[in-house]
C-alpha positions as a LaTeX table, in Angstrom:
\begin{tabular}{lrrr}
\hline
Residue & $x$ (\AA) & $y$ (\AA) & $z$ (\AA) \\
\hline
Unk1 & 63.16 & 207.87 & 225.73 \\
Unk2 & 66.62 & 206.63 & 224.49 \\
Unk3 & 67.64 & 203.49 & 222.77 \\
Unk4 & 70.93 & 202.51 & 224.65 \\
Unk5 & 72.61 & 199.33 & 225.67 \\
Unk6 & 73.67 & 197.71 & 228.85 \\
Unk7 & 75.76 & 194.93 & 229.69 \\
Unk8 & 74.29 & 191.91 & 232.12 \\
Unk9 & 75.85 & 188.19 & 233.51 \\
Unk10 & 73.58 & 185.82 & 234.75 \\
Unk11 & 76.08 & 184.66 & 237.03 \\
Unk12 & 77.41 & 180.56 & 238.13 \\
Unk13 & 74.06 & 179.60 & 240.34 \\
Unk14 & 72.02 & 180.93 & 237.78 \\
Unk15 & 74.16 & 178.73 & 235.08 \\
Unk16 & 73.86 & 176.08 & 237.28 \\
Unk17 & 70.45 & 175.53 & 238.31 \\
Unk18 & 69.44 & 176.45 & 234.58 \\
Unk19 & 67.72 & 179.67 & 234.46 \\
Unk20 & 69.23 & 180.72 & 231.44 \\
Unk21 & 66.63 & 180.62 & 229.28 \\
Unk22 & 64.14 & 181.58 & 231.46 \\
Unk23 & 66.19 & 185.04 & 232.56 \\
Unk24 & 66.56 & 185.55 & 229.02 \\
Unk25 & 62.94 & 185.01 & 228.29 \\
Unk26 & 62.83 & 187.79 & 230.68 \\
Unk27 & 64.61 & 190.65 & 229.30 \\
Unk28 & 62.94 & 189.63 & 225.99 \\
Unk29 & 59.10 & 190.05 & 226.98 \\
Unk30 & 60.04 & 193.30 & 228.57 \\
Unk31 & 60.99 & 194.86 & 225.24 \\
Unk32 & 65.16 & 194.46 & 225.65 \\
Unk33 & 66.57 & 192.80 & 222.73 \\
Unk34 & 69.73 & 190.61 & 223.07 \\
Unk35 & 72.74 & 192.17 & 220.82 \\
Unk36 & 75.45 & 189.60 & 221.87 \\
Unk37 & 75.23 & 187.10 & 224.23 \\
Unk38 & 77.54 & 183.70 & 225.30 \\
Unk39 & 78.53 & 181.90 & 227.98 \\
Unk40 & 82.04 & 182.02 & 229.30 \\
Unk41 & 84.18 & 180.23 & 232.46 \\
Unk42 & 85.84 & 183.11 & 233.80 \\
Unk43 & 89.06 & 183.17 & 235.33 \\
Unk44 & 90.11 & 184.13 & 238.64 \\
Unk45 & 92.02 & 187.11 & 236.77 \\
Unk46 & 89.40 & 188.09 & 234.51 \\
Unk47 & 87.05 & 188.06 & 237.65 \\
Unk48 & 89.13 & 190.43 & 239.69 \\
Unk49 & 89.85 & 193.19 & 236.46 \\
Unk50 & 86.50 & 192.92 & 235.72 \\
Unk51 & 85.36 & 193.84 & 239.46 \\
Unk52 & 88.52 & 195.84 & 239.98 \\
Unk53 & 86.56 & 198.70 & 240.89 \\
Unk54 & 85.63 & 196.80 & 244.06 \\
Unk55 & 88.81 & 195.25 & 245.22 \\
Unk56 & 88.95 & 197.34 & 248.79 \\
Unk57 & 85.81 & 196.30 & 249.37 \\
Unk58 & 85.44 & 193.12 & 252.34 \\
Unk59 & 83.32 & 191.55 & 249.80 \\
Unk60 & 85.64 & 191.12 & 246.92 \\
Unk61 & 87.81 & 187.89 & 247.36 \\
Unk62 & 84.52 & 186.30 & 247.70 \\
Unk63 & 82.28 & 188.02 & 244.26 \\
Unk64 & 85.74 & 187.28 & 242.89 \\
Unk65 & 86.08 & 183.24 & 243.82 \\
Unk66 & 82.15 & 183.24 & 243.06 \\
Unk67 & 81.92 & 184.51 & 239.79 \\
Unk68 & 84.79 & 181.95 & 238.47 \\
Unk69 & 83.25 & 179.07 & 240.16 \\
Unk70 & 81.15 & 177.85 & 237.07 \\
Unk71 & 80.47 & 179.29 & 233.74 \\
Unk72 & 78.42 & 182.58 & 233.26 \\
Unk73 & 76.46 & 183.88 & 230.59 \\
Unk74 & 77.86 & 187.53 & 229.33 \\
Unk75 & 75.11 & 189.68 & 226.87 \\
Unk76 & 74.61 & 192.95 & 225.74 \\
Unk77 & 70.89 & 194.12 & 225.76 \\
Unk78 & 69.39 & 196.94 & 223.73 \\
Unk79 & 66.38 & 198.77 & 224.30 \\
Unk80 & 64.72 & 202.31 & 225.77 \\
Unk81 & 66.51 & 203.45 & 228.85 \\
Unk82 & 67.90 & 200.01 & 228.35 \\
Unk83 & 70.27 & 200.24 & 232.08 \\
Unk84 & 67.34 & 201.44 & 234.08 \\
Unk85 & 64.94 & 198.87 & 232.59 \\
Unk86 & 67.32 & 195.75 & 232.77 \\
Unk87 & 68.19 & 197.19 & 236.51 \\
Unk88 & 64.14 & 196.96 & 237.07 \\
Unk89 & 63.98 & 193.88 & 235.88 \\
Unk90 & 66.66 & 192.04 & 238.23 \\
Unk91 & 65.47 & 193.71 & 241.29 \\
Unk92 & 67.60 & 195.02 & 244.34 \\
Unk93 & 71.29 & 193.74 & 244.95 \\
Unk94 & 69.43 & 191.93 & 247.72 \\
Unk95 & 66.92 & 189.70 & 247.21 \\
Unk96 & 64.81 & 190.16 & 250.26 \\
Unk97 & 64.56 & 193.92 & 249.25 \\
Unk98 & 63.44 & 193.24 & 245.46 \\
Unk99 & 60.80 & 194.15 & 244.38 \\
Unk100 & 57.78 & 190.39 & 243.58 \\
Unk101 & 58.66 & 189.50 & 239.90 \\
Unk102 & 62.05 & 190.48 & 239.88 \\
Unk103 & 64.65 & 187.91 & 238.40 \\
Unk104 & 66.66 & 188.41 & 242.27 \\
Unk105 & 62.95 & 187.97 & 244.06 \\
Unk106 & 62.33 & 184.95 & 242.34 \\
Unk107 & 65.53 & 183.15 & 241.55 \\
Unk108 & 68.31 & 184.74 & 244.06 \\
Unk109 & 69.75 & 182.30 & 246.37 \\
Unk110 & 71.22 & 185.01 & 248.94 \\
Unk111 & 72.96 & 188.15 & 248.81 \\
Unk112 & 76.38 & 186.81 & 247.75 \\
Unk113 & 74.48 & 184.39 & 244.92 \\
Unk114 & 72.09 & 186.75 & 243.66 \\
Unk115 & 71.55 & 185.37 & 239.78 \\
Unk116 & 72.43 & 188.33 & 237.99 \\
Unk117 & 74.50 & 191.44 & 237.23 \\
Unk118 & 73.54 & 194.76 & 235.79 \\
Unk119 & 75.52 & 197.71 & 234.47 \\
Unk120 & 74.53 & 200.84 & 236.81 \\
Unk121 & 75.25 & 203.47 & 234.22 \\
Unk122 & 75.47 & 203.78 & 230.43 \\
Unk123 & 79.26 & 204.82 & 231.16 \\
Unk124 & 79.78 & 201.29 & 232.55 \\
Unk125 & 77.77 & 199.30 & 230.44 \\
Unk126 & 80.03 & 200.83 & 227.43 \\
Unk127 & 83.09 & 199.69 & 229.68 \\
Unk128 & 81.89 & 196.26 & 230.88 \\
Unk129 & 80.56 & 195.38 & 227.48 \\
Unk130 & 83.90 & 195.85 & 225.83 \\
Unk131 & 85.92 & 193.85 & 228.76 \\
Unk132 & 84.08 & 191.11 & 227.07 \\
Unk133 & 82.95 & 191.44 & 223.86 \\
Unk134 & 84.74 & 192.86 & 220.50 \\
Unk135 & 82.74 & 195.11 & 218.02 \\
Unk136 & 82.01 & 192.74 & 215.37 \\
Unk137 & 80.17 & 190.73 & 218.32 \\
Unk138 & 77.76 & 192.97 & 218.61 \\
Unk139 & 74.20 & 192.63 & 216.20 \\
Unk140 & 73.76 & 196.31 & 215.05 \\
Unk141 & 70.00 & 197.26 & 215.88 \\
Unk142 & 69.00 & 197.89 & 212.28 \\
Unk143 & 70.47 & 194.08 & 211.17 \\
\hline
\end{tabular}
């Protein structure tokens, strides 16, 4: 086992129908420690570099227009196999698919609206973590 970090949102209908503690709670009981966290409003630009690596995808003006509709909460997690875990934790992409006890099981609206985002590699989580967060943001693990 490895301690690493990843890099998760709780996206706007999370924000808004406040699960924030609660999907916080989460990652806490199940042994992932919170490193940085805070909640931003995202703009329609920082919502399209961020997801750049989708924009030929049909799906993309949408995530995009989503994911600056309301604020989001932006964190850095830390813990053993910390991207596999946290990607445990939410579930599938699609909530019908995920797995009971899942964050996208139990709080997931639809597809589109689906609470929360996960790095899917430690190569991603380094890159998505610093689109959003500087260094001295970020608790060291032995502070």
């Amino acid at each position: 086992m490895s301690l690493e970090q990843t890099f998760s949102i709780i996206k706007p209908d999370g924000v808004r129908r406040n699960l924030v503690g609660k999907i916080l709670s989460r990652f806490e009981e199940k042994e992932l420690r919170i490193v940085a966290t805070k909640m931003i409003h995202m703009s329609k630009s920082e919502a399209e570099g961020f997801y750049a690596v989708h924009s030929e995808r049909p799906f993309f003006g949408e995530l995009t227009e989503f994911m600056c509709s309301g604020p989001v909460v932006v964190s850095i997690l830390e813990g053993e196999n910390a991207v596999l875990h946290h990607r445990e934790i939410m579930g599938a992409t699609n909530p019908d698919d995920a797995d009971e006890g899942t964050i996208r099981r139990d709080f997931a609206e639809s597809l589109g609206e689906n609470t929360v985002h996960g790095s899917d590699s430690q190569e991603n989580a380094a890159i998505e973590s610093s689109y959003f967060f500087s260094q001295t943001e970020i608790v060291n693990s032995s502070s």
